[in-house]
């Protein structure tokens, strides 16, 4: 039974899964959209929104917390300078997922996740 087990394992170990989430989040925040599978996008969405919320806070402690997860100075600078100003009026929900259909190789459902 899977009682009280949150999140998807995606067939990976914990360290591999966290590395995947960090890389997807970094790419989304840098490029402002990515194309990935639906399961990965749904799991990664919460991490990206948490980093943007830290950017809206703007404090040094928030910047350090964001750097702990993303660890790319250029992306953190973009989040804290550009994206935080864009979402100052928005209380949450910074991403949009658009379904693209099945992937050719294995019929995995693909989505385009983008920043609003």
Tab-separated table of C-alpha atoms in Angstrom:
chain	number	residue	atom	x	y	z
A	1	UNK	CA	0.000	0.000	0.000
A	2	UNK	CA	1.143	3.520	-0.764
A	3	UNK	CA	-0.383	5.320	2.186
A	4	UNK	CA	1.237	8.684	2.980
A	5	UNK	CA	3.794	8.449	0.165
A	6	UNK	CA	3.773	11.722	-1.732
A	7	UNK	CA	5.199	12.427	-5.170
A	8	UNK	CA	6.247	10.261	-8.073
A	9	UNK	CA	9.403	8.147	-8.029
A	10	UNK	CA	9.769	8.190	-11.849
A	11	UNK	CA	11.776	4.957	-11.678
A	12	UNK	CA	14.836	6.735	-10.245
A	13	UNK	CA	16.750	6.827	-7.000
A	14	UNK	CA	16.202	9.832	-4.749
A	15	UNK	CA	19.459	11.549	-5.683
A	16	UNK	CA	18.876	10.989	-9.409
A	17	UNK	CA	15.307	12.282	-9.117
A	18	UNK	CA	16.372	15.425	-7.221
A	19	UNK	CA	19.094	16.107	-9.802
A	20	UNK	CA	16.449	15.765	-12.529
A	21	UNK	CA	14.145	18.246	-10.755
A	22	UNK	CA	16.994	20.730	-10.263
A	23	UNK	CA	18.017	20.547	-13.927
A	24	UNK	CA	14.439	20.876	-15.205
A	25	UNK	CA	13.779	23.808	-12.856
A	26	UNK	CA	16.983	25.575	-13.922
A	27	UNK	CA	16.134	25.130	-17.606
A	28	UNK	CA	12.554	26.330	-17.134
A	29	UNK	CA	13.627	29.464	-15.262
A	30	UNK	CA	16.376	30.233	-17.798
A	31	UNK	CA	14.483	29.542	-21.052
A	32	UNK	CA	10.978	30.271	-19.695
A	33	UNK	CA	9.570	27.124	-21.336
A	34	UNK	CA	10.547	23.476	-21.761
A	35	UNK	CA	9.009	20.393	-23.348
A	36	UNK	CA	8.989	17.299	-21.138
A	37	UNK	CA	6.732	14.466	-20.033
A	38	UNK	CA	3.581	15.243	-18.123
A	39	UNK	CA	4.661	13.425	-14.953
A	40	UNK	CA	8.007	15.233	-14.795
A	41	UNK	CA	6.362	18.599	-15.428
A	42	UNK	CA	3.746	18.101	-12.719
A	43	UNK	CA	6.395	17.225	-10.153
A	44	UNK	CA	8.823	19.959	-11.198
A	45	UNK	CA	6.190	22.702	-11.222
A	46	UNK	CA	6.138	23.045	-7.429
A	47	UNK	CA	9.929	23.516	-7.272
A	48	UNK	CA	9.884	26.248	-9.932
A	49	UNK	CA	7.042	28.095	-8.238
A	50	UNK	CA	8.834	27.909	-4.894
A	51	UNK	CA	11.969	29.480	-6.404
A	52	UNK	CA	9.916	32.302	-7.956
A	53	UNK	CA	8.235	32.928	-4.613
A	54	UNK	CA	11.671	33.180	-2.996
A	55	UNK	CA	12.577	35.676	-5.716
A	56	UNK	CA	9.566	37.795	-4.813
A	57	UNK	CA	10.782	37.864	-1.205
A	58	UNK	CA	14.084	39.302	-2.411
A	59	UNK	CA	16.031	38.956	0.842
A	60	UNK	CA	19.557	37.625	1.117
A	61	UNK	CA	18.302	34.564	2.973
A	62	UNK	CA	15.807	33.838	0.183
A	63	UNK	CA	18.563	34.233	-2.424
A	64	UNK	CA	20.734	31.741	-0.541
A	65	UNK	CA	17.869	29.261	-0.253
A	66	UNK	CA	17.258	29.526	-3.998
A	67	UNK	CA	20.972	29.086	-4.724
A	68	UNK	CA	20.943	25.935	-2.622
A	69	UNK	CA	18.478	24.363	-5.044
A	70	UNK	CA	19.334	25.883	-8.423
A	71	UNK	CA	23.081	26.668	-7.928
A	72	UNK	CA	23.350	28.803	-11.075
A	73	UNK	CA	24.106	32.478	-10.431
A	74	UNK	CA	22.796	33.628	-13.808
A	75	UNK	CA	19.402	31.946	-13.298
A	76	UNK	CA	19.064	33.247	-9.730
A	77	UNK	CA	19.922	36.759	-10.905
A	78	UNK	CA	17.196	36.501	-13.556
A	79	UNK	CA	14.645	35.206	-11.030
A	80	UNK	CA	15.360	37.871	-8.420
A	81	UNK	CA	15.678	40.793	-10.851
A	82	UNK	CA	13.312	40.092	-13.758
A	83	UNK	CA	10.807	37.396	-12.836
A	84	UNK	CA	10.124	38.733	-9.337
A	85	UNK	CA	9.061	42.078	-10.816
A	86	UNK	CA	6.867	40.338	-13.386
A	87	UNK	CA	4.928	38.385	-10.752
A	88	UNK	CA	4.734	40.980	-7.967
A	89	UNK	CA	0.917	41.212	-8.270
A	90	UNK	CA	0.370	37.472	-8.740
A	91	UNK	CA	-0.196	35.356	-5.585
A	92	UNK	CA	0.907	32.087	-7.220
A	93	UNK	CA	0.385	29.914	-10.273
A	94	UNK	CA	3.326	31.128	-12.318
A	95	UNK	CA	3.355	28.233	-14.792
A	96	UNK	CA	1.118	26.889	-17.557
A	97	UNK	CA	1.146	23.355	-18.927
A	98	UNK	CA	-0.059	22.711	-22.479
A	99	UNK	CA	-0.540	19.125	-23.632
A	100	UNK	CA	1.237	18.283	-26.882
A	101	UNK	CA	0.208	14.668	-27.420
A	102	UNK	CA	2.129	11.406	-27.208
A	103	UNK	CA	5.866	11.110	-27.841
A	104	UNK	CA	6.690	9.148	-30.987
A	105	UNK	CA	9.046	6.601	-29.425
A	106	UNK	CA	7.123	5.382	-26.388
A	107	UNK	CA	3.784	7.250	-26.478
A	108	UNK	CA	4.569	9.113	-23.242
A	109	UNK	CA	2.253	12.140	-22.827
A	110	UNK	CA	4.276	15.275	-23.567
A	111	UNK	CA	3.595	18.798	-22.318
A	112	UNK	CA	5.054	22.242	-22.788
A	113	UNK	CA	5.466	23.937	-19.409
A	114	UNK	CA	6.036	27.684	-19.552
A	115	UNK	CA	6.160	30.700	-17.322
A	116	UNK	CA	3.210	33.069	-17.637
